[in-house]
Amino acid sequence: MRRITLDDVARLAGVSPITVSRVLRKPAAVSEGLRLRVDAAVRELGYVPNLAASRLASSRTHSIGVIVPTLYNVIFAEYLFALHEALVDAGFQVIVVNSRYSETEEENAIKALLGQRVEAIIIAGIHHTLHARQLLVQASLPVVETFELSPDPININIGMSQELAGRTATTHLLERGFQKIAFLTGNLDHRAQSRMDGYHAAMEGAGLSGRTIIAQRASASSVALGSALFAEMNERGDSPEAIFCTDDNLALGAMQECRKRGFRVPGDISIIGFHDLEFAACASPSLSSIATRRYETGKLAAKKVLAAIEASAKPADEQIDLGFGLVVRESTSG
Amino acid sequence: MRRITLDDVARLAGVSPITVSRVLRKPAAVSEGLRLRVDAAVRELGYVPNLAASRLASSRTHSIGVIVPTLYNVIFAEYLFALHEALVDAGFQVIVVNSRYSETEEENAIKALLGQRVEAIIIAGIHHTLHARQLLVQASLPVVETFELSPDPININIGMSQELAGRTATTHLLERGFQKIAFLTGNLDHRAQSRMDGYHAAMEGAGLSGRTIIAQRASASSVALGSALFAEMNERGDSPEAIFCTDDNLALGAMQECRKRGFRVPGDISIIGFHDLEFAACASPSLSSIATRRYETGKLAAKKVLAAIEASAKPADEQIDLGFGLVVRESTSG
DNA sequence: TTGAAAGCGCTAACAC
DNA sequence: GTGTTAGCGCTTTCAA
């Protein structure tokens, strides 16, 4: 059974194909009589326009490519939500591609998106293969890099200093008077690495560079991993007074494992997390954290992209530091 | 600056356009000499094929549409992860559309996906507008409905009985000897509604239909909402012996609020959640829950769709009940 | 306001 | 193994 095309509709309505096309795209430009006839024919035939043909002919795709390293993380879910909200409402389709924390996959994703002639690319992170970077620089479309601050942005960069955030969290613990401060992390992607750099910098600044305690395991952050890392640390005899976790999930897990092993939080051990996830405020004890602006990042990225498309010009290079917040709650208020 | 096309590459390599096309799609069918020349030209020009043109010419899009009611929920994140994993590896692009729990938006999403000539549609839920249903029934592509069991599947249906799951959770509490059992829920989407139906059915079966306790508020499930709902219930004087929450997040929030108000879990109040999220096992006390098969649902949906595309035929109607599990942990082991 | 002609960039089908 | 021809189904001119 052949698919219904514009011509079929035109024939049934007794008009030319271009008139049908106009009725569908700018109905105001067609007289009411024809419009009604066309609408009726469309409905009768159950016509659905072929987007590939439309895209080819108009060279507009009304689609925007978004690359994230994982779909398995609330952080990106919130960010994607914000992007979707703004872009879909503006009539764009969002193509989400998951690079699985691999720069090679990211490069492939970029190629696929360029092949689709997306009208902009929004990409989490600032580390790309050389070739990927070239492709993005050469492409005459808006490119937004998010979540980190790049020393050399491709085009638009909306982010925060992960290193400074890591330093801030650690400094907060130092200011509470703790010296034995542990750092807990899962996979060391670029952002986690920067936070760890911040931890090391703060410890060194306090003359404690010889006394760092690291618990790390190559798997995705999760509550279970937090428990496991604390257990591991405890069993090998490390007994920190405070813990900085790269992620609130780890922090929650660590906190629960603390209690299981008879430590009070914050009485015996203070804990600070990262991202200020929804549960941090109502955990008990409530969890101190670094608040990151996932939603705002997505919103702003979408806004910038829409403005650029509107102006039909690659926007000027720009870097926006959205910053972060230190949220002090019970878990570090011993 | 004009975009590079296949013809440009062909001219530079001194071959016909179709040869370039072949090198890109089935390199084995081209002699090595030409292949190398073409590859070089592709690289030199930075050529990226136009997918819209390819899709139009071949009438294959290698893309699959996925509709979910929200992106703001781990449940769907895990499901999407599974879908992506299987489909992307098989060379398909996944187009995710968010219907925001609206049947109208869902209908629009279906139209948009059909317009793109996706090769299959995978949709969470079994409730659609009449027109949306018609479109899906008429479309000559595989359609998978997930997460619920439909009395009248459009094509393939992979799910579980939400009602039975709700009944099972409630029955578990009844069997522990509790009578004052509360039901906590956020937005009453179809699935939450079915779980509540299950709760009512179980209560009625125990002769307790007059003693149901419901705490509900129209917002998305979250830990904070769980706290709020328990607080509300407690303040209006309802004092349940056990609580069934439609979601583990609610359960975690309720558990924390219990403790804040001096109730022991499970000593004074037993709690069971839903979905068996990652943190349930390592919460303290560990959280009883109904385990749902999000990942398996995604995997199986992808598998069915790929098989159908492979066979290039709309698959036979089929219903698969993936079931669920009752996971008993400390929070209901008083 | 409406239509005719041409073409977007690729691939299927067929020839050589 | 390689090329020629003829579209895929729309939209962009431009003319009426």
XYZ file of C-alpha atoms (C1' of nucleotides) in Angstrom:
700
model
C 0.000 0.000 0.000
C 1.565 3.227 -1.245
C 1.944 6.109 1.147
C -0.303 9.115 0.648
C 1.572 12.088 -0.779
C 0.926 15.747 -1.255
C -0.075 15.058 -4.854
C -2.800 12.669 -3.774
C -4.254 15.324 -1.552
C -3.980 17.936 -4.309
C -5.731 15.678 -6.777
C -8.581 14.935 -4.388
C -9.003 18.593 -3.483
C -8.710 19.687 -7.093
C -5.843 22.099 -6.492
C -2.143 22.171 -7.244
C 0.326 20.501 -4.903
C 1.854 23.798 -3.901
C -1.480 24.980 -2.612
C -1.711 21.982 -0.332
C 1.785 22.716 0.876
C 0.759 26.278 1.649
C -2.367 25.255 3.498
C -0.211 23.094 5.733
C 2.509 25.632 6.408
C 0.947 29.103 6.122
C -2.792 28.697 5.922
C -3.272 32.461 6.090
C -1.896 32.772 2.577
C -4.667 30.664 1.043
C -8.290 31.627 0.461
C -10.770 30.065 2.799
C -12.560 28.070 0.141
C -9.482 26.209 -0.984
C -8.257 25.855 2.538
C -11.369 24.024 3.618
C -11.274 21.734 0.622
C -7.652 20.897 1.259
C -8.190 20.330 4.953
C -11.021 17.951 4.164
C -8.884 16.025 1.698
C -6.023 15.799 4.182
C -8.326 14.364 6.767
C -10.071 12.011 4.387
C -6.815 10.509 3.198
C -5.113 10.554 6.590
C -2.240 12.390 4.999
C 0.959 12.807 6.997
C 3.635 14.952 5.315
C 6.996 13.368 4.695
C 9.471 15.299 6.781
C 12.508 14.034 4.922
C 11.194 15.519 1.702
C 10.308 18.740 3.405
C 13.720 18.998 4.990
C 15.471 18.282 1.759
C 13.503 20.847 -0.183
C 13.586 23.601 2.383
C 16.945 22.841 3.937
C 15.412 23.539 7.301
C 15.145 20.649 9.700
C 13.670 22.284 12.790
C 15.733 19.928 14.826
C 18.453 20.441 17.381
C 21.034 17.914 18.450
C 21.836 17.305 22.096
C 24.710 15.125 23.235
C 24.957 13.859 26.793
C 27.421 11.334 28.215
C 24.727 9.231 29.871
C 20.997 8.924 30.180
C 21.357 7.108 33.436
C 21.721 10.079 35.696
C 19.281 12.560 37.181
C 21.652 15.409 36.438
C 21.231 15.001 32.735
C 17.573 14.118 33.026
C 16.871 17.514 34.565
C 19.011 19.262 31.993
C 17.301 17.424 29.147
C 13.956 18.270 30.617
C 14.798 21.968 30.530
C 16.095 21.730 26.979
C 13.037 19.852 25.791
C 10.703 22.246 27.478
C 12.147 25.304 25.774
C 12.984 23.842 22.384
C 9.873 21.772 21.762
C 7.680 24.715 22.644
C 9.537 26.740 20.040
C 8.672 24.157 17.403
C 11.930 22.265 17.335
C 12.597 18.624 17.602
C 15.274 17.535 20.031
C 17.547 14.702 18.982
C 19.241 13.266 22.044
C 22.357 11.200 21.606
C 24.167 9.364 24.345
C 27.934 9.299 24.004
C 28.483 6.911 26.904
C 31.382 8.983 28.173
C 33.379 8.101 25.074
C 34.958 10.788 22.932
C 34.893 8.490 19.946
C 31.188 7.908 20.302
C 30.774 11.607 20.750
C 32.530 12.222 17.468
C 30.236 9.759 15.736
C 27.246 11.441 17.304
C 28.410 14.799 16.007
C 28.770 13.396 12.509
C 25.313 11.870 12.660
C 23.797 15.119 13.864
C 25.561 17.175 11.223
C 24.366 14.658 8.652
C 20.859 15.340 9.770
C 21.507 19.008 9.359
C 20.394 19.839 12.863
C 20.235 23.580 13.290
C 22.333 23.658 16.442
C 24.310 21.330 18.670
C 24.268 21.427 22.449
C 26.870 19.245 23.991
C 27.652 18.453 27.613
C 31.331 18.849 28.337
C 34.303 20.587 26.780
C 36.570 17.656 25.939
C 36.300 16.372 22.401
C 38.469 14.566 19.896
C 40.481 16.859 17.663
C 38.395 15.924 14.670
C 35.128 16.443 16.507
C 36.274 19.868 17.521
C 37.210 20.718 13.938
C 33.824 19.597 12.684
C 32.071 21.791 15.224
C 34.286 24.794 14.552
C 33.813 24.542 10.804
C 30.095 23.885 10.945
C 28.104 27.022 10.383
C 25.726 26.378 13.243
C 25.463 27.455 16.862
C 27.351 25.163 19.221
C 26.869 25.231 22.980
C 29.180 23.442 25.400
C 27.792 23.018 28.891
C 28.573 22.109 32.524
C 32.227 23.121 32.452
C 34.147 26.264 31.608
C 36.407 25.859 28.618
C 39.743 27.632 28.272
C 38.925 27.824 24.570
C 35.190 27.601 23.832
C 34.127 26.434 20.377
C 31.298 28.934 20.302
C 29.037 29.377 23.313
C 30.000 27.931 26.667
C 27.640 27.819 29.613
C 29.017 26.212 32.707
C 30.731 26.427 36.019
C 34.144 25.704 37.436
C 34.037 22.141 38.680
C 37.463 22.642 40.182
C 36.391 25.663 42.196
C 33.297 23.818 43.347
C 35.431 20.941 44.573
C 37.704 23.404 46.316
C 34.742 25.141 47.923
C 33.285 21.940 49.310
C 36.634 20.888 50.747
C 37.333 24.343 52.161
C 33.968 24.269 53.883
C 35.043 21.115 55.705
C 38.453 22.559 56.512
C 36.802 25.654 57.975
C 34.759 23.418 60.228
C 38.108 22.373 61.647
C 38.487 18.959 60.061
C 41.820 17.725 58.789
C 41.189 14.106 57.936
C 38.988 14.681 54.924
C 38.214 11.892 52.469
C 37.151 12.188 48.853
C 34.691 9.604 47.497
C 34.033 9.159 43.811
C 32.847 6.742 41.163
C 34.012 6.933 37.561
C 36.492 9.736 37.094
C 35.001 11.533 34.142
C 36.360 15.008 33.412
C 33.991 16.728 35.810
C 34.648 14.368 38.703
C 38.351 14.690 38.003
C 38.135 18.475 38.239
C 36.314 18.261 41.534
C 39.029 15.980 42.803
C 41.623 18.475 41.605
C 39.772 21.066 43.675
C 39.895 18.764 46.675
C 43.626 18.282 46.285
C 44.191 22.013 45.830
C 42.273 22.846 48.994
C 44.063 20.178 50.989
C 47.402 21.408 49.735
C 46.424 24.979 50.561
C 45.849 23.834 54.116
C 49.194 22.092 54.262
C 47.521 18.691 54.237
C 48.627 17.402 50.869
C 50.165 14.354 52.528
C 46.964 13.472 54.301
C 44.459 13.035 51.523
C 42.207 9.989 51.609
C 40.702 8.789 48.341
C 38.104 6.093 47.817
C 37.333 5.466 44.198
C 35.840 2.724 42.110
C 35.187 2.664 38.388
C 31.435 2.531 38.302
C 28.564 4.953 38.027
C 27.654 6.965 41.100
C 24.893 5.380 43.107
C 23.700 5.043 46.661
C 24.991 1.488 46.725
C 28.418 2.604 45.580
C 28.510 5.208 48.344
C 27.890 2.505 50.937
C 30.488 0.256 49.370
C 33.152 2.960 49.221
C 32.646 3.924 52.839
C 32.729 0.294 53.907
C 35.946 -0.251 51.988
C 37.561 2.814 53.494
C 36.473 1.850 56.980
C 37.763 -1.667 56.621
C 41.171 -0.611 55.445
C 41.440 1.482 58.617
C 40.974 4.976 57.213
C 38.830 6.950 59.611
C 38.050 10.384 58.228
C 36.418 13.132 60.244
C 34.710 14.403 57.149
C 33.870 13.195 53.646
C 33.359 15.019 50.385
C 31.430 12.930 47.845
C 31.342 13.885 44.140
C 27.668 13.155 44.078
C 24.717 13.240 46.479
C 23.918 9.622 45.774
C 27.329 8.596 47.007
C 26.843 10.857 49.999
C 23.525 9.265 50.892
C 25.023 5.805 50.633
C 28.039 6.771 52.673
C 25.815 8.347 55.316
C 23.740 5.205 55.652
C 26.812 3.026 55.847
C 28.259 5.324 58.531
C 25.233 4.793 60.673
C 25.200 1.085 60.082
C 28.732 0.972 61.429
C 27.854 3.032 64.456
C 29.163 6.450 63.456
C 26.934 9.454 64.004
C 26.497 12.006 61.210
C 27.484 14.769 61.780
C 28.598 13.912 65.350
C 31.451 11.590 64.356
C 31.674 12.195 60.631
C 30.553 15.178 58.575
C 29.495 14.638 54.990
C 29.020 16.925 52.032
C 27.673 15.873 48.656
C 27.449 17.427 45.217
C 24.600 18.628 42.980
C 22.039 19.281 45.697
C 19.644 16.653 44.402
C 16.041 16.769 45.399
C 16.410 14.415 48.376
C 19.329 16.273 49.956
C 17.114 18.768 51.753
C 14.872 16.154 53.306
C 17.343 13.415 54.089
C 17.886 12.943 57.788
C 20.203 14.407 58.678
C 19.721 16.831 55.818
C 22.669 16.759 53.481
C 25.039 19.640 52.812
C 25.858 19.906 49.152
C 27.101 22.010 46.268
C 24.082 23.219 44.339
C 24.568 23.063 40.576
C 22.307 24.734 38.039
C 21.260 21.900 35.746
C 17.873 23.285 34.914
C 19.136 26.820 34.341
C 21.943 25.491 32.178
C 19.460 23.760 29.907
C 17.135 26.734 29.800
C 19.888 29.171 28.957
C 21.440 26.908 26.343
C 18.063 26.615 24.660
C 17.523 30.354 24.807
C 20.888 31.134 23.244
C 20.342 28.610 20.500
C 16.881 29.878 19.665
C 18.110 33.454 19.490
C 20.910 32.448 17.148
C 18.593 30.504 14.868
C 16.191 33.416 14.869
C 19.009 35.727 13.808
C 20.132 33.057 11.318
C 23.755 33.603 12.126
C 26.329 31.696 14.083
C 26.386 33.609 17.357
C 29.477 35.359 18.668
C 31.694 33.311 20.944
C 30.671 33.749 24.529
C 31.363 32.206 27.908
C 28.865 32.285 30.742
C 29.754 31.169 34.240
C 26.562 30.099 35.937
C 28.387 29.419 39.164
C 27.188 27.139 41.936
C 26.087 27.407 45.534
C 27.335 25.998 48.813
C 24.345 24.704 50.753
C 25.157 24.035 54.371
C 22.784 21.676 56.167
C 22.841 19.355 59.159
C 25.305 16.810 57.809
C 28.189 19.265 58.242
C 26.908 21.194 61.238
C 28.416 19.107 64.018
C 29.315 28.816 1.606
C 27.553 25.970 -0.131
C 27.382 22.619 1.577
C 29.534 19.843 0.182
C 27.508 17.213 -1.663
C 28.055 13.753 -3.006
C 28.647 15.243 -6.449
C 31.493 17.385 -5.166
C 33.166 14.320 -3.759
C 32.567 12.377 -6.956
C 34.073 15.155 -9.062
C 37.164 15.403 -6.883
C 37.663 11.642 -6.854
C 36.955 11.368 -10.565
C 34.175 8.813 -10.190
C 30.393 8.810 -10.518
C 28.206 9.888 -7.623
C 26.767 6.434 -7.167
C 30.238 5.062 -6.565
C 30.726 7.504 -3.748
C 27.371 6.468 -2.363
C 28.461 2.847 -2.489
C 31.769 3.482 -0.804
C 29.880 5.071 2.055
C 27.233 2.393 2.437
C 28.714 -0.883 1.247
C 32.420 -0.409 0.756
C 32.887 -4.097 0.036
C 31.131 -3.672 -3.291
C 33.739 -1.231 -4.611
C 37.285 -1.970 -5.759
C 40.025 -0.926 -3.433
C 41.525 1.656 -5.783
C 38.341 3.665 -6.124
C 37.500 3.214 -2.512
C 40.747 4.807 -1.397
C 40.336 7.708 -3.816
C 36.813 8.317 -2.629
C 37.749 8.080 1.040
C 40.489 10.611 0.472
C 38.120 13.008 -1.277
C 35.559 12.626 1.508
C 38.146 13.512 4.070
C 39.634 16.345 2.078
C 36.275 18.028 1.630
C 34.960 17.202 5.087
C 31.905 15.707 3.446
C 28.949 14.776 5.633
C 26.084 13.005 3.820
C 22.675 14.627 3.942
C 20.444 12.214 5.793
C 17.221 13.816 4.616
C 18.157 13.141 1.027
C 19.201 9.620 1.821
C 15.985 8.957 3.671
C 13.898 10.364 0.901
C 15.637 8.363 -1.777
C 15.788 5.087 0.062
C 12.603 5.424 2.080
C 14.464 4.009 5.019
C 15.015 6.264 7.977
C 16.805 3.964 10.395
C 15.029 5.760 13.158
C 12.627 4.610 15.829
C 10.219 6.774 17.775
C 9.882 6.477 21.528
C 7.208 8.273 23.497
C 7.411 8.661 27.270
C 5.186 10.727 29.550
C 8.086 12.420 31.314
C 11.829 12.698 31.225
C 11.909 13.677 34.851
C 11.774 10.244 36.351
C 14.341 7.515 36.890
C 11.864 4.887 35.785
C 11.819 6.173 32.258
C 15.501 7.010 32.304
C 16.321 3.353 32.885
C 13.859 2.241 30.253
C 15.243 4.736 27.727
C 18.723 3.600 28.553
C 17.823 0.028 27.692
C 16.107 1.081 24.476
C 19.022 3.232 23.410
C 21.509 0.536 24.174
C 19.817 -2.039 21.987
C 18.608 0.185 19.171
C 21.643 2.388 18.692
C 23.887 -0.665 18.579
C 21.694 -2.026 15.807
C 22.268 1.123 13.785
C 19.060 2.924 14.561
C 18.500 6.398 15.768
C 16.150 6.825 18.693
C 13.812 9.801 18.615
C 12.519 10.444 22.122
C 9.401 12.522 22.570
C 7.960 13.605 25.876
C 4.182 13.697 26.025
C 4.066 15.331 29.473
C 1.293 12.979 30.570
C -1.044 14.551 28.013
C -2.929 12.426 25.495
C -3.184 15.382 23.151
C 0.538 15.911 23.186
C 0.953 12.211 22.693
C -1.204 12.373 19.581
C 0.911 15.221 18.225
C 4.025 13.254 18.977
C 2.664 10.278 17.054
C 1.909 12.474 14.061
C 5.375 13.975 14.151
C 6.978 10.536 14.345
C 4.871 9.157 11.524
C 5.794 12.244 9.495
C 9.397 11.336 9.987
C 8.646 7.867 8.796
C 10.164 6.246 11.847
C 10.319 2.510 11.346
C 8.603 1.660 14.628
C 6.958 3.355 17.568
C 7.458 2.354 21.188
C 5.086 4.078 23.517
C 4.761 3.973 27.289
C 1.194 3.375 28.345
C -1.950 2.006 26.793
C -4.272 5.015 26.964
C -4.404 7.111 23.812
C -6.838 9.441 22.089
C -9.146 7.719 19.657
C -7.423 9.372 16.739
C -3.961 8.483 17.975
C -5.038 4.887 18.259
C -6.417 4.914 14.733
C -3.188 6.345 13.373
C -1.186 3.628 15.082
C -3.497 0.848 13.996
C -3.490 1.990 10.377
C 0.231 2.657 10.220
C 2.103 -0.225 8.695
C 4.816 -0.258 11.307
C 5.484 -2.170 14.502
C 3.934 -0.537 17.555
C 4.867 -1.501 21.098
C 2.900 -0.365 24.143
C 4.715 -0.786 27.447
C 4.408 -0.780 31.239
C 0.748 -1.790 31.404
C -1.309 -4.669 30.067
C -3.905 -3.575 27.554
C -7.284 -5.264 27.217
C -6.937 -4.538 23.499
C -3.323 -4.100 22.372
C -2.663 -2.121 19.206
C 0.074 -4.502 18.171
C 2.694 -5.623 20.696
C 2.169 -5.051 24.387
C 4.872 -5.608 26.975
C 3.886 -4.806 30.508
C 2.610 -5.840 33.868
C -0.584 -5.517 35.828
C -0.259 -2.363 37.868
C -3.476 -3.255 39.618
C -2.212 -6.656 40.697
C 1.028 -5.093 41.862
C -0.901 -2.627 44.009
C -2.971 -5.475 45.370
C 0.144 -7.516 46.127
C 1.812 -4.702 48.063
C -1.309 -4.086 50.111
C -1.886 -7.784 50.722
C 1.667 -8.087 51.985
C 0.876 -5.465 54.638
C -2.435 -7.138 55.488
C -0.677 -10.451 55.935
C 1.691 -8.805 58.381
C -1.445 -8.185 60.440
C -1.970 -4.485 59.767
C -5.404 -3.023 59.263
C -4.838 0.701 59.250
C -3.028 0.905 55.937
C -2.519 4.205 54.163
C -1.911 4.807 50.462
C 0.399 7.667 49.466
C 0.589 8.987 45.953
C 1.467 11.999 43.833
C -0.124 12.657 40.454
C -2.688 10.027 39.648
C -1.602 9.015 36.173
C -3.102 5.804 34.804
C -0.490 3.591 36.387
C -0.736 5.172 39.830
C -4.503 4.985 39.547
C -4.323 1.265 38.842
C -2.100 0.697 41.827
C -4.603 2.566 43.940
C -7.363 0.387 42.517
C -5.314 -2.582 43.645
C -5.005 -1.092 47.113
C -8.757 -0.584 47.329
C -9.441 -4.076 46.049
C -7.152 -5.626 48.655
C -8.658 -3.539 51.448
C -12.128 -4.480 50.359
C -11.133 -8.134 50.172
C -10.073 -7.868 53.827
C -13.357 -6.266 54.780
C -11.650 -2.929 55.363
C -13.155 -0.875 52.580
C -14.418 1.644 55.086
C -11.004 2.129 56.630
C -8.862 3.237 53.752
C -6.556 6.207 54.270
C -5.441 8.170 51.241
C -2.890 10.960 51.055
C -2.574 12.436 47.624
C -1.303 15.622 46.087
C -1.120 16.603 42.444
C 2.577 16.791 41.919
C 5.361 14.550 40.712
C 6.606 11.864 43.082
C 9.628 12.966 45.041
C 11.259 12.432 48.395
C 10.048 15.860 49.485
C 6.488 14.990 48.537
C 6.690 11.806 50.579
C 7.679 13.800 53.652
C 4.947 16.334 53.020
C 2.246 13.709 52.551
C 3.180 11.903 55.726
C 3.288 15.176 57.658
C -0.135 16.116 56.327
C -1.602 12.761 57.247
C -0.077 12.851 60.690
C -1.342 16.348 61.365
C -4.884 15.559 60.415
C -4.802 12.769 62.987
C -4.560 9.727 60.732
C -2.182 7.270 62.298
C -1.625 4.286 60.031
C 0.200 1.144 61.102
C 1.498 0.692 57.598
C 1.920 2.706 54.420
C 1.987 1.738 50.774
C 3.608 4.398 48.590
C 3.230 4.376 44.792
C 6.876 5.146 44.446
C 10.101 4.519 46.362
C 10.862 8.222 46.469
C 7.645 8.860 48.330
C 8.466 5.952 50.596
C 11.892 7.318 51.429
C 10.433 10.735 52.202
C 7.674 9.249 54.324
C 10.188 7.120 56.196
C 12.344 10.111 56.996
C 9.355 12.134 58.121
C 8.206 9.254 60.313
C 11.491 9.267 62.128
C 11.514 13.033 62.471
C 8.192 12.751 64.209
C 9.382 10.033 66.551
C 7.906 6.933 64.912
C 10.126 3.930 64.441
C 10.175 2.145 61.078
C 9.229 -0.657 61.083
C 8.566 -0.713 64.860
C 5.653 1.710 64.808
C 4.972 2.022 61.120
C 5.779 -0.361 58.264
C 6.402 1.054 54.807
C 6.476 -0.455 51.356
C 7.388 1.418 48.195
C 7.166 0.724 44.485
C 9.690 0.138 41.671
C 12.563 -1.102 43.820
C 14.816 1.785 42.904
C 18.514 1.489 43.368
C 18.565 3.051 46.849
C 15.826 0.807 48.313
C 18.201 -2.010 49.162
C 20.682 0.205 50.994
C 18.349 2.622 52.732
C 18.283 2.171 56.463
C 16.064 0.496 57.281
C 16.161 -1.142 53.865
C 12.955 -0.553 51.992
C 10.465 -3.217 50.962
C 9.185 -2.612 47.479
C 7.567 -3.958 44.350
C 10.304 -4.629 41.805
C 9.347 -3.591 38.300
C 11.234 -4.560 35.151
C 12.046 -1.249 33.498
C 15.278 -2.354 31.955
C 13.901 -5.658 30.718
C 10.873 -3.898 29.292
C 13.097 -1.630 27.218
C 15.330 -4.471 26.133
C 12.458 -6.670 25.071
C 10.640 -3.855 23.279
C 13.792 -3.125 21.316
C 14.288 -6.785 20.511
C 10.749 -7.211 19.217
C 10.986 -4.090 17.107
C 14.308 -5.083 15.588
C 12.998 -8.524 14.728
C 9.961 -7.017 13.039
C 12.039 -4.569 11.018
C 14.363 -7.361 10.059
C 11.402 -9.386 8.831
C 10.043 -6.217 7.199
C 6.512 -6.984 8.268
C 4.237 -5.616 10.927
C 4.529 -8.270 13.635
C 1.609 -10.318 14.856
C -0.299 -8.906 17.803
C 1.131 -10.190 21.030
C 0.900 -9.517 24.733
C 3.719 -10.224 27.132
C 3.292 -9.986 30.874
C 6.680 -9.310 32.377
C 5.257 -9.443 35.884
C 6.844 -7.904 38.952
C 8.394 -9.004 42.213
C 7.585 -8.456 45.852
C 10.809 -7.631 47.655
C 10.472 -7.854 51.412
C 13.091 -5.971 53.403
C 13.438 -4.444 56.855
C 10.866 -1.682 56.478
C 8.017 -4.207 56.647
C 9.635 -6.793 58.895
C 8.537 -5.471 62.294
C -4.174 34.298 -4.302
C -2.709 30.440 -7.275
C 0.210 27.562 -10.290
C 4.296 25.743 -13.378
C 8.841 24.534 -13.462
C 12.909 23.268 -11.380
C 15.605 21.213 -8.066
C 17.014 19.898 -2.970
C 20.919 15.422 -2.533
C 20.620 11.134 -2.502
C 19.682 5.890 -4.059
C 17.074 1.959 -6.726
C 17.078 -0.279 -10.799
C 18.998 -1.333 -14.512
C 22.582 -1.401 -17.974
C 27.266 -2.092 -19.374
C 32.751 -3.396 -10.461
C 30.972 0.901 -12.356
C 27.866 4.203 -14.532
C 23.301 6.046 -16.367
C 18.761 7.302 -15.629
C 15.003 8.432 -13.149
C 12.877 9.487 -9.404
C 11.867 9.952 -3.770
C 8.067 14.166 -2.015
C 8.455 18.162 -0.957
C 9.435 23.716 -1.418
C 11.534 27.651 -3.818
C 11.485 30.608 -7.179
C 9.012 33.153 -10.547
C 5.167 34.155 -13.433
C 0.261 34.832 -14.047
